[in-house]
Amino acid sequence: KNKKFFIFEDRKFCDIGSTFINQYTNKIRDWSDFITVNCLAGEGIIKSFSQVNHYKKNGLLLIHDMSTKDNLINNEYKKNVVKYSEKYKKDIVGLITQKNDISNNDLLYLTPGVNINISKDKIDQQYRTPDDAIIRDNCDIIIVGRGIYDSDEPEKTAEIYKFLAWNAYQLKIKNR
């Protein structure tokens, strides 16, 4: 709170509502501001979240798209995620996505798979730069994992990402 950080649990919840409630109410809701939800199981988790979210600070980030090569997310899935984001807008803060092609200004668009060293991942990650994510793909917030924690100087590297993302965001809003 002092540093004004938001913390999200990136577990990508995807189960029946009662299982979700057991997982979420067992400490996770106490320390997380947001959680990620994979909507493959339908809207049960979203409904359950509304029932047990007594903390008004908590919110949902729905998985809309992934940076994983050959993932199984299709257009029907994406349409349902958009439908859920409209139906449950009081609980949904944003979408985890590769591209903001929805233009709903009530949501944040967070994008994974950002790395300034866009060399190919040895398995299935598809990287792109902060400029690509924010300017080209119109997202608001970058999510960086290995680009920081695999660095020899993670603190310095995090500052670099912060600088690059902020500059890209300012350029994006300037050109609107």
Coordinates of N, CA, C and O in Angstrom, one line a residue:
K1 N 0.8 -1.2 0.0 CA 0.0 0.0 0.0 C 0.9 1.3 0.0 O 0.5 2.2 -0.7
N2 N 1.9 1.2 0.8 CA 2.8 2.4 0.8 C 3.5 2.7 -0.5 O 3.6 3.9 -0.9
K3 N 3.8 1.7 -1.3 CA 4.4 1.8 -2.6 C 3.4 2.0 -3.7 O 3.8 2.2 -4.9
K4 N 2.1 1.8 -3.4 CA 1.0 2.0 -4.4 C 1.2 0.9 -5.5 O 1.0 1.2 -6.7
F5 N 1.4 -0.3 -5.1 CA 1.5 -1.4 -6.1 C 0.2 -2.2 -6.0 O -0.5 -2.2 -5.0
F6 N -0.2 -2.7 -7.2 CA -1.3 -3.7 -7.2 C -0.6 -5.1 -7.4 O 0.3 -5.2 -8.1
I7 N -1.2 -6.0 -6.7 CA -0.6 -7.4 -6.7 C -1.7 -8.3 -7.3 O -2.8 -8.3 -6.8
F8 N -1.4 -9.1 -8.3 CA -2.4 -10.0 -8.8 C -1.8 -11.4 -8.8 O -0.7 -11.7 -9.0
E9 N -2.7 -12.3 -8.4 CA -2.4 -13.7 -8.4 C -2.7 -14.3 -9.8 O -3.8 -14.2 -10.3
D10 N -1.7 -14.7 -10.5 CA -1.8 -15.2 -11.9 C -1.9 -16.7 -12.0 O -1.3 -17.3 -12.8
R11 N -2.8 -17.2 -11.2 CA -3.1 -18.6 -11.2 C -3.9 -19.1 -12.3 O -4.0 -20.2 -12.6
K12 N -4.6 -18.2 -13.0 CA -5.5 -18.5 -14.1 C -6.6 -19.5 -13.6 O -6.7 -20.6 -14.2
F13 N -7.3 -19.1 -12.7 CA -8.4 -19.9 -12.1 C -9.3 -20.4 -13.2 O -9.7 -19.7 -14.1
C14 N -9.6 -21.7 -13.2 CA -10.5 -22.3 -14.2 C -11.0 -23.6 -13.6 O -10.4 -24.7 -13.7
D15 N -12.2 -23.5 -12.9 CA -12.8 -24.7 -12.3 C -14.2 -24.4 -12.0 O -14.7 -23.3 -12.4
I16 N -14.9 -25.3 -11.3 CA -16.3 -25.0 -10.9 C -16.3 -24.0 -9.8 O -15.3 -23.8 -9.1
G17 N -17.4 -23.3 -9.6 CA -17.5 -22.2 -8.6 C -17.1 -22.6 -7.2 O -16.4 -21.9 -6.5
S18 N -17.6 -23.7 -6.7 CA -17.3 -24.1 -5.4 C -15.8 -24.4 -5.1 O -15.3 -24.1 -4.1
T19 N -15.1 -25.0 -6.1 CA -13.7 -25.2 -6.0 C -13.0 -23.9 -6.0 O -12.1 -23.7 -5.2
F20 N -13.4 -23.0 -6.8 CA -12.8 -21.7 -6.8 C -12.9 -21.0 -5.5 O -12.0 -20.4 -4.9
I21 N -14.1 -21.0 -4.9 CA -14.4 -20.4 -3.6 C -13.4 -20.9 -2.6 O -12.8 -20.1 -1.8
N22 N -13.3 -22.2 -2.5 CA -12.3 -22.8 -1.6 C -10.9 -22.3 -1.8 O -10.2 -22.0 -0.8
Q23 N -10.5 -22.2 -3.0 CA -9.1 -21.8 -3.3 C -9.0 -20.3 -3.0 O -8.0 -19.9 -2.3
Y24 N -9.9 -19.5 -3.4 CA -9.8 -18.0 -3.3 C -9.9 -17.5 -1.9 O -9.2 -16.7 -1.4
T25 N -10.9 -18.1 -1.2 CA -11.1 -17.6 0.2 C -10.1 -18.1 1.2 O -10.1 -17.7 2.4
N26 N -9.3 -19.1 0.8 CA -8.2 -19.6 1.7 C -7.0 -18.7 1.5 O -6.0 -19.2 1.0
K27 N -7.0 -17.5 1.9 CA -5.9 -16.5 2.0 C -5.7 -15.7 0.7 O -5.4 -14.5 0.8
I28 N -6.0 -16.2 -0.5 CA -5.7 -15.4 -1.7 C -6.4 -14.1 -1.7 O -5.8 -13.1 -2.0
R29 N -7.6 -14.1 -1.4 CA -8.3 -12.8 -1.4 C -7.8 -11.8 -0.4 O -8.0 -10.6 -0.5
D30 N -7.1 -12.3 0.6 CA -6.5 -11.4 1.7 C -5.3 -10.6 1.2 O -5.1 -9.5 1.6
W31 N -4.6 -11.1 0.3 CA -3.3 -10.5 -0.1 C -3.3 -10.0 -1.6 O -2.5 -9.2 -2.0
S32 N -4.3 -10.5 -2.4 CA -4.2 -10.1 -3.8 C -5.3 -9.0 -4.1 O -6.3 -8.9 -3.5
D33 N -4.9 -8.1 -5.0 CA -5.8 -7.1 -5.5 C -6.7 -7.6 -6.6 O -7.8 -7.3 -6.8
F34 N -6.0 -8.4 -7.5 CA -6.7 -9.0 -8.7 C -6.3 -10.4 -8.8 O -5.3 -10.8 -8.3
I35 N -7.1 -11.2 -9.5 CA -6.8 -12.6 -9.8 C -7.1 -12.7 -11.3 O -8.0 -12.1 -11.9
T36 N -6.4 -13.7 -11.9 CA -6.6 -14.0 -13.3 C -7.6 -15.2 -13.4 O -7.5 -16.1 -12.6
V37 N -8.5 -15.1 -14.4 CA -9.5 -16.2 -14.6 C -9.5 -16.6 -16.1 O -9.6 -15.8 -17.0
N38 N -9.3 -17.9 -16.3 CA -9.5 -18.5 -17.6 C -10.9 -18.9 -17.7 O -11.4 -19.6 -16.9
C39 N -11.6 -18.4 -18.7 CA -13.1 -18.6 -18.8 C -13.5 -19.8 -19.6 O -14.6 -20.0 -20.0
L40 N -12.6 -20.8 -19.7 CA -12.9 -22.0 -20.4 C -14.0 -22.8 -19.7 O -14.8 -23.5 -20.3
A41 N -14.1 -22.6 -18.4 CA -15.2 -23.3 -17.6 C -16.5 -22.5 -17.6 O -17.4 -22.9 -16.9
G42 N -16.6 -21.4 -18.4 CA -17.8 -20.6 -18.3 C -17.7 -19.5 -17.3 O -16.6 -19.1 -16.9
E43 N -18.9 -19.0 -16.9 CA -18.9 -17.9 -16.0 C -19.1 -18.2 -14.5 O -19.2 -17.3 -13.7
G44 N -19.0 -19.5 -14.2 CA -19.1 -19.9 -12.8 C -18.2 -19.2 -11.8 O -18.6 -18.8 -10.7
I45 N -16.9 -19.1 -12.2 CA -16.0 -18.4 -11.3 C -16.4 -16.9 -11.1 O -16.3 -16.4 -10.0
I46 N -16.8 -16.3 -12.2 CA -17.1 -14.9 -12.1 C -18.3 -14.7 -11.2 O -18.3 -13.8 -10.3
K47 N -19.3 -15.5 -11.3 CA -20.5 -15.5 -10.4 C -20.1 -15.7 -9.0 O -20.5 -15.0 -8.1
S48 N -19.3 -16.7 -8.8 CA -18.8 -17.1 -7.4 C -18.0 -15.9 -6.8 O -18.1 -15.6 -5.6
F49 N -17.2 -15.3 -7.6 CA -16.4 -14.2 -7.1 C -17.3 -13.1 -6.6 O -17.0 -12.5 -5.5
S50 N -18.3 -12.8 -7.3 CA -19.3 -11.7 -6.8 C -19.8 -12.1 -5.4 O -20.1 -11.2 -4.6
Q51 N -20.1 -13.4 -5.2 CA -20.7 -13.8 -3.9 C -19.7 -13.7 -2.8 O -20.1 -13.5 -1.6
V52 N -18.4 -14.0 -3.0 CA -17.5 -14.0 -1.9 C -16.5 -12.8 -1.8 O -15.7 -12.7 -0.9
N53 N -16.6 -11.9 -2.7 CA -15.7 -10.7 -2.8 C -16.3 -9.7 -1.9 O -16.9 -8.7 -2.3
H54 N -16.0 -9.8 -0.6 CA -16.5 -8.8 0.4 C -15.5 -7.6 0.4 O -15.8 -6.6 1.1
Y55 N -14.4 -7.7 -0.2 CA -13.4 -6.7 -0.3 C -13.6 -5.9 -1.6 O -13.4 -6.5 -2.6
K56 N -14.0 -4.7 -1.5 CA -14.3 -4.0 -2.7 C -13.0 -3.7 -3.5 O -13.1 -3.3 -4.7
K57 N -11.9 -3.9 -3.0 CA -10.6 -3.6 -3.7 C -10.3 -4.7 -4.7 O -9.5 -4.5 -5.6
N58 N -10.8 -5.9 -4.5 CA -10.4 -7.0 -5.4 C -11.2 -7.0 -6.7 O -12.3 -6.5 -6.8
G59 N -10.5 -7.4 -7.8 CA -11.1 -7.5 -9.1 C -10.6 -8.6 -9.9 O -9.6 -9.3 -9.5
L60 N -11.2 -8.9 -11.0 CA -10.9 -10.0 -11.9 C -10.2 -9.5 -13.2 O -10.5 -8.4 -13.7
L61 N -9.2 -10.2 -13.6 CA -8.6 -10.0 -14.9 C -8.9 -11.3 -15.7 O -8.4 -12.4 -15.4
L62 N -9.6 -11.1 -16.8 CA -10.0 -12.3 -17.6 C -9.0 -12.6 -18.7 O -8.5 -11.6 -19.3
I63 N -8.7 -13.8 -18.9 CA -7.8 -14.2 -19.9 C -8.5 -14.1 -21.2 O -9.5 -14.9 -21.5
H64 N -8.1 -13.2 -22.1 CA -8.8 -13.0 -23.4 C -7.9 -13.6 -24.5 O -8.5 -14.2 -25.5
D65 N -6.6 -13.6 -24.3 CA -5.7 -14.1 -25.3 C -4.4 -14.4 -24.6 O -4.1 -13.9 -23.5
M66 N -3.5 -15.2 -25.2 CA -2.3 -15.6 -24.6 C -1.1 -15.4 -25.6 O -1.3 -15.4 -26.8
S67 N 0.1 -15.3 -25.0 CA 1.3 -15.1 -25.8 C 1.9 -16.5 -26.2 O 3.0 -16.5 -26.8
T68 N 1.3 -17.6 -25.8 CA 1.8 -18.9 -26.1 C 1.5 -19.3 -27.5 O 0.4 -19.1 -28.0
K69 N 2.5 -19.7 -28.2 CA 2.4 -20.2 -29.6 C 1.4 -21.3 -29.7 O 1.4 -22.2 -28.8
D70 N 0.5 -21.3 -30.7 CA -0.4 -22.4 -30.9 C -1.4 -22.7 -29.8 O -1.8 -23.8 -29.6
N71 N -1.7 -21.6 -29.0 CA -2.7 -21.8 -28.0 C -4.1 -22.1 -28.6 O -4.3 -21.8 -29.8
L72 N -5.0 -22.6 -27.8 CA -6.3 -23.0 -28.3 C -7.4 -22.0 -28.2 O -8.6 -22.3 -28.4
I73 N -7.1 -20.8 -27.8 CA -8.1 -19.8 -27.7 C -8.6 -19.4 -29.1 O -7.8 -19.1 -30.0
N74 N -9.9 -19.4 -29.3 CA -10.5 -19.1 -30.6 C -11.4 -17.9 -30.5 O -11.6 -17.3 -29.4
N75 N -12.0 -17.5 -31.6 CA -12.9 -16.3 -31.6 C -14.1 -16.4 -30.7 O -14.6 -15.5 -30.1
E76 N -14.7 -17.7 -30.7 CA -15.8 -17.9 -29.8 C -15.5 -17.7 -28.4 O -16.3 -17.0 -27.6
Y77 N -14.4 -18.2 -27.9 CA -13.9 -18.0 -26.5 C -13.8 -16.5 -26.3 O -14.3 -16.0 -25.3
K78 N -13.1 -15.8 -27.2 CA -12.9 -14.3 -27.0 C -14.2 -13.6 -26.9 O -14.4 -12.6 -26.1
K79 N -15.2 -13.9 -27.8 CA -16.5 -13.3 -27.7 C -17.2 -13.5 -26.4 O -17.8 -12.6 -25.8
N80 N -17.1 -14.7 -25.8 CA -17.6 -15.0 -24.5 C -16.9 -14.1 -23.4 O -17.6 -13.6 -22.5
V81 N -15.6 -14.0 -23.5 CA -14.9 -13.2 -22.5 C -15.4 -11.7 -22.6 O -15.6 -11.1 -21.5
V82 N -15.6 -11.2 -23.8 CA -16.1 -9.8 -23.9 C -17.5 -9.7 -23.3 O -17.8 -8.8 -22.6
K83 N -18.3 -10.7 -23.6 CA -19.7 -10.8 -23.0 C -19.7 -10.8 -21.5 O -20.4 -10.0 -20.9
Y84 N -18.8 -11.6 -20.9 CA -18.7 -11.6 -19.5 C -18.2 -10.3 -18.9 O -18.6 -9.8 -17.9
S85 N -17.3 -9.7 -19.6 CA -16.7 -8.4 -19.1 C -17.8 -7.3 -19.1 O -17.7 -6.4 -18.3
E86 N -18.7 -7.4 -20.0 CA -19.9 -6.4 -20.0 C -20.9 -6.8 -19.0 O -21.4 -5.9 -18.3
K87 N -21.2 -8.1 -18.8 CA -22.2 -8.6 -17.9 C -21.8 -8.4 -16.4 O -22.6 -8.1 -15.6
Y88 N -20.5 -8.6 -16.1 CA -20.0 -8.5 -14.8 C -19.1 -7.3 -14.6 O -18.1 -7.5 -13.9
K89 N -19.4 -6.2 -15.2 CA -18.4 -5.1 -15.2 C -18.0 -4.6 -13.8 O -17.0 -4.0 -13.7
K90 N -18.8 -4.8 -12.8 CA -18.5 -4.3 -11.5 C -17.3 -5.0 -10.9 O -16.6 -4.5 -10.0
D91 N -17.1 -6.3 -11.3 CA -16.0 -7.1 -10.8 C -14.8 -7.2 -11.7 O -13.7 -7.6 -11.3
I92 N -15.0 -6.9 -13.0 CA -13.9 -7.2 -14.0 C -13.1 -5.9 -14.2 O -13.7 -4.9 -14.7
V93 N -11.8 -5.9 -13.9 CA -11.0 -4.8 -14.0 C -10.3 -4.7 -15.4 O -10.1 -3.6 -16.0
G94 N -10.0 -5.8 -16.0 CA -9.4 -5.8 -17.3 C -9.2 -7.2 -17.9 O -9.7 -8.2 -17.4
L95 N -8.6 -7.2 -19.1 CA -8.4 -8.4 -19.8 C -6.9 -8.6 -20.0 O -6.1 -7.7 -20.3
I96 N -6.5 -9.8 -19.9 CA -5.1 -10.2 -20.3 C -5.2 -10.6 -21.8 O -6.0 -11.5 -22.1
T97 N -4.5 -9.9 -22.6 CA -4.7 -10.1 -24.0 C -3.4 -9.7 -24.8 O -2.5 -9.1 -24.2
Q98 N -3.4 -10.1 -26.0 CA -2.3 -9.7 -26.9 C -2.5 -8.4 -27.7 O -1.6 -7.8 -28.1
K99 N -3.8 -8.1 -27.8 CA -4.2 -6.9 -28.6 C -5.5 -6.4 -28.1 O -6.4 -7.1 -27.9
N100 N -5.6 -5.1 -27.9 CA -6.8 -4.4 -27.6 C -7.6 -4.1 -28.9 O -7.3 -3.1 -29.5
D101 N -8.4 -5.0 -29.3 CA -9.2 -4.8 -30.5 C -10.7 -4.7 -30.1 O -11.6 -4.9 -30.9
I102 N -11.0 -4.4 -28.8 CA -12.3 -4.3 -28.3 C -12.8 -2.9 -28.1 O -14.0 -2.6 -28.3
S103 N -11.9 -2.0 -27.7 CA -12.2 -0.6 -27.5 C -13.2 -0.3 -26.4 O -14.1 0.5 -26.6
N104 N -13.2 -1.1 -25.4 CA -14.0 -0.8 -24.2 C -13.1 0.0 -23.2 O -12.2 -0.6 -22.6
N105 N -13.3 1.3 -23.1 CA -12.4 2.1 -22.3 C -12.6 1.9 -20.8 O -11.9 2.5 -20.0
D106 N -13.6 1.1 -20.4 CA -13.8 0.8 -19.0 C -12.9 -0.3 -18.5 O -12.8 -0.6 -17.3
L107 N -12.1 -0.9 -19.3 CA -11.2 -2.0 -19.0 C -9.8 -1.6 -19.2 O -9.4 -0.8 -20.0
L108 N -8.9 -2.3 -18.4 CA -7.5 -2.2 -18.6 C -7.1 -3.4 -19.5 O -7.7 -4.5 -19.4
Y109 N -6.1 -3.2 -20.4 CA -5.6 -4.2 -21.3 C -4.2 -4.5 -20.9 O -3.3 -3.7 -21.1
L110 N -4.0 -5.7 -20.2 CA -2.7 -6.1 -19.8 C -2.2 -7.1 -20.7 O -2.9 -8.0 -21.1
T111 N -0.9 -7.0 -21.1 CA -0.4 -7.9 -22.1 C 0.9 -8.6 -21.7 O 1.9 -8.0 -21.3
P112 N 0.9 -9.9 -21.7 CA 2.1 -10.7 -21.3 C 2.9 -10.9 -22.6 O 2.6 -10.6 -23.7
G113 N 4.1 -11.6 -22.3 CA 5.0 -11.9 -23.5 C 5.8 -10.7 -23.9 O 6.1 -10.6 -25.1
V114 N 6.1 -9.8 -23.0 CA 6.9 -8.6 -23.4 C 8.3 -8.9 -22.9 O 8.6 -9.3 -21.7
N115 N 9.3 -8.6 -23.8 CA 10.7 -8.8 -23.5 C 11.5 -7.9 -24.5 O 11.2 -8.0 -25.7
I116 N 12.4 -7.2 -23.9 CA 13.3 -6.3 -24.8 C 14.3 -7.2 -25.6 O 14.8 -6.7 -26.6
N117 N 14.5 -8.4 -25.2 CA 15.3 -9.3 -25.9 C 14.4 -10.3 -26.5 O 14.1 -11.3 -25.9
I118 N 13.9 -10.0 -27.7 CA 12.8 -10.8 -28.3 C 13.3 -12.1 -29.0 O 12.7 -12.6 -29.9
S119 N 14.5 -12.5 -28.6 CA 15.0 -13.8 -29.2 C 14.0 -14.9 -28.9 O 13.2 -14.8 -27.9
K120 N 14.0 -15.9 -29.7 CA 13.0 -16.9 -29.6 C 13.1 -17.7 -28.3 O 14.2 -18.1 -27.9
D121 N 12.0 -18.0 -27.7 CA 11.9 -18.8 -26.6 C 12.1 -20.3 -27.1 O 11.8 -20.6 -28.2
K122 N 12.7 -21.1 -26.2 CA 13.1 -22.4 -26.7 C 11.8 -23.4 -26.6 O 11.9 -24.5 -27.1
I123 N 10.7 -22.9 -26.1 CA 9.6 -23.8 -26.0 C 8.4 -23.2 -26.8 O 8.2 -23.5 -28.0
D124 N 7.6 -22.2 -26.2 CA 6.4 -21.8 -26.9 C 6.1 -20.3 -26.7 O 5.0 -19.9 -27.1
Q125 N 6.9 -19.6 -26.0 CA 6.6 -18.1 -25.8 C 6.9 -17.3 -27.0 O 7.9 -17.5 -27.7
Q126 N 6.0 -16.4 -27.3 CA 6.2 -15.5 -28.4 C 6.3 -14.1 -27.8 O 5.4 -13.5 -27.3
Y127 N 7.5 -13.5 -27.9 CA 7.8 -12.2 -27.3 C 7.6 -11.1 -28.3 O 7.6 -11.2 -29.5
R128 N 7.4 -9.9 -27.7 CA 7.3 -8.7 -28.4 C 7.8 -7.5 -27.5 O 7.9 -7.7 -26.3
T129 N 8.1 -6.4 -28.1 CA 8.7 -5.3 -27.3 C 7.6 -4.5 -26.6 O 6.4 -4.6 -27.0
P130 N 8.0 -3.6 -25.7 CA 7.0 -2.7 -25.0 C 6.3 -1.8 -26.1 O 5.1 -1.6 -26.0
D131 N 7.1 -1.3 -27.0 CA 6.5 -0.5 -28.1 C 5.4 -1.3 -28.9 O 4.3 -0.8 -29.2
D132 N 5.7 -2.5 -29.3 CA 4.8 -3.3 -30.0 C 3.5 -3.5 -29.2 O 2.4 -3.4 -29.7
A133 N 3.7 -3.9 -27.9 CA 2.5 -4.2 -27.0 C 1.7 -2.9 -26.8 O 0.4 -3.0 -26.8
I134 N 2.3 -1.8 -26.5 CA 1.5 -0.6 -26.1 C 1.1 0.2 -27.4 O -0.1 0.6 -27.5
I135 N 2.0 0.5 -28.3 CA 1.6 1.3 -29.4 C 0.9 0.6 -30.5 O -0.2 0.9 -30.9
R136 N 1.6 -0.5 -31.0 CA 1.0 -1.2 -32.1 C -0.3 -2.0 -31.7 O -1.3 -1.9 -32.4
D137 N -0.3 -2.7 -30.5 CA -1.4 -3.5 -30.1 C -2.3 -2.8 -29.2 O -3.3 -3.5 -28.7
N138 N -2.1 -1.6 -28.8 CA -3.0 -0.7 -28.1 C -3.3 -1.2 -26.7 O -4.4 -1.0 -26.2
C139 N -2.4 -1.9 -26.0 CA -2.6 -2.4 -24.7 C -2.1 -1.3 -23.7 O -1.4 -0.3 -24.1
D140 N -2.5 -1.4 -22.4 CA -2.2 -0.4 -21.4 C -1.0 -0.7 -20.5 O -0.3 0.2 -20.1
I141 N -0.9 -2.0 -20.2 CA 0.1 -2.4 -19.2 C 0.8 -3.6 -19.7 O 0.2 -4.5 -20.2
I142 N 2.1 -3.6 -19.6 CA 2.9 -4.8 -20.0 C 3.1 -5.7 -18.8 O 3.2 -5.2 -17.6
I143 N 3.2 -7.0 -19.1 CA 3.6 -8.0 -18.1 C 4.9 -8.6 -18.5 O 5.0 -9.2 -19.6
V144 N 5.9 -8.4 -17.6 CA 7.2 -8.9 -17.9 C 7.6 -9.9 -16.9 O 7.5 -9.7 -15.7
G145 N 8.0 -11.1 -17.3 CA 8.4 -12.1 -16.4 C 9.9 -12.3 -16.5 O 10.8 -11.7 -15.9
R146 N 10.3 -13.3 -17.4 CA 11.7 -13.7 -17.5 C 12.6 -12.5 -18.0 O 13.8 -12.6 -17.6
G147 N 12.1 -11.6 -18.6 CA 12.9 -10.4 -19.0 C 13.5 -9.7 -17.8 O 14.6 -9.1 -17.9
I148 N 12.8 -9.8 -16.7 CA 13.3 -9.2 -15.4 C 14.0 -10.3 -14.6 O 15.2 -10.1 -14.2
Y149 N 13.3 -11.4 -14.3 CA 13.9 -12.3 -13.3 C 15.1 -13.1 -13.8 O 15.8 -13.7 -13.0
D150 N 15.3 -13.2 -15.1 CA 16.5 -13.8 -15.7 C 17.6 -12.9 -15.9 O 18.7 -13.3 -16.3
S151 N 17.4 -11.6 -15.6 CA 18.4 -10.6 -15.7 C 19.5 -10.7 -14.6 O 19.2 -11.1 -13.5
D152 N 20.7 -10.3 -14.9 CA 21.7 -10.3 -13.9 C 21.5 -9.1 -12.9 O 22.0 -9.2 -11.8
E153 N 20.7 -8.1 -13.4 CA 20.4 -7.0 -12.5 C 18.9 -6.7 -12.6 O 18.5 -5.8 -13.2
P154 N 18.1 -7.5 -11.9 CA 16.6 -7.4 -12.0 C 16.1 -6.1 -11.6 O 15.2 -5.6 -12.3
E155 N 16.6 -5.4 -10.6 CA 16.1 -4.1 -10.2 C 16.3 -3.1 -11.3 O 15.4 -2.3 -11.7
K156 N 17.5 -3.0 -11.8 CA 17.8 -2.1 -12.9 C 17.0 -2.4 -14.2 O 16.5 -1.5 -14.8
T157 N 16.9 -3.7 -14.5 CA 16.1 -4.1 -15.6 C 14.6 -3.7 -15.5 O 14.0 -3.3 -16.5
A158 N 14.1 -3.9 -14.3 CA 12.7 -3.5 -14.1 C 12.5 -2.0 -14.3 O 11.5 -1.6 -14.9
E159 N 13.5 -1.2 -13.9 CA 13.5 0.3 -14.2 C 13.5 0.5 -15.7 O 12.8 1.5 -16.1
I160 N 14.2 -0.2 -16.4 CA 14.3 0.0 -17.9 C 12.9 -0.3 -18.5 O 12.4 0.4 -19.3
Y161 N 12.3 -1.4 -18.1 CA 11.0 -1.8 -18.6 C 10.0 -0.7 -18.2 O 9.1 -0.3 -19.0
K162 N 10.0 -0.2 -17.0 CA 9.1 0.9 -16.6 C 9.3 2.1 -17.4 O 8.3 2.7 -17.9
F163 N 10.5 2.5 -17.7 CA 10.8 3.6 -18.6 C 10.3 3.4 -20.0 O 9.6 4.3 -20.5
L164 N 10.6 2.3 -20.6 CA 10.2 2.0 -22.0 C 8.6 1.9 -22.1 O 8.0 2.5 -23.0
A165 N 8.0 1.3 -21.1 CA 6.5 1.2 -21.1 C 5.9 2.6 -21.0 O 4.9 2.9 -21.7
W166 N 6.4 3.3 -20.0 CA 5.8 4.7 -19.8 C 6.0 5.6 -21.0 O 5.0 6.3 -21.4
N167 N 7.1 5.5 -21.6 CA 7.3 6.3 -22.9 C 6.4 5.9 -24.0 O 5.8 6.7 -24.7
A168 N 6.3 4.6 -24.1 CA 5.3 4.1 -25.2 C 3.9 4.5 -24.9 O 3.2 4.9 -25.8
Y169 N 3.5 4.4 -23.6 CA 2.1 4.8 -23.3 C 1.9 6.3 -23.5 O 0.9 6.7 -24.1
Q170 N 2.9 7.1 -23.2 CA 2.7 8.6 -23.4 C 2.6 8.8 -24.9 O 1.8 9.7 -25.3
L171 N 3.4 8.2 -25.7 CA 3.4 8.3 -27.2 C 2.0 7.9 -27.7 O 1.4 8.5 -28.6
K172 N 1.5 6.8 -27.2 CA 0.2 6.3 -27.6 C -0.9 7.3 -27.3 O -1.7 7.6 -28.2
I173 N -1.0 7.8 -26.1 CA -2.1 8.8 -25.8 C -1.9 10.1 -26.5 O -2.8 10.8 -26.8
K174 N -0.6 10.5 -26.8 CA -0.4 11.7 -27.5 C -0.9 11.6 -29.0 O -1.4 12.6 -29.5
N175 N -0.8 10.4 -29.5 CA -1.2 10.2 -30.9 C -2.7 9.8 -31.1 O -3.1 9.5 -32.2
R176 N -3.4 9.9 -30.1 CA -4.9 9.6 -30.2 C -5.6 10.7 -30.9 O -5.4 11.8 -30.9

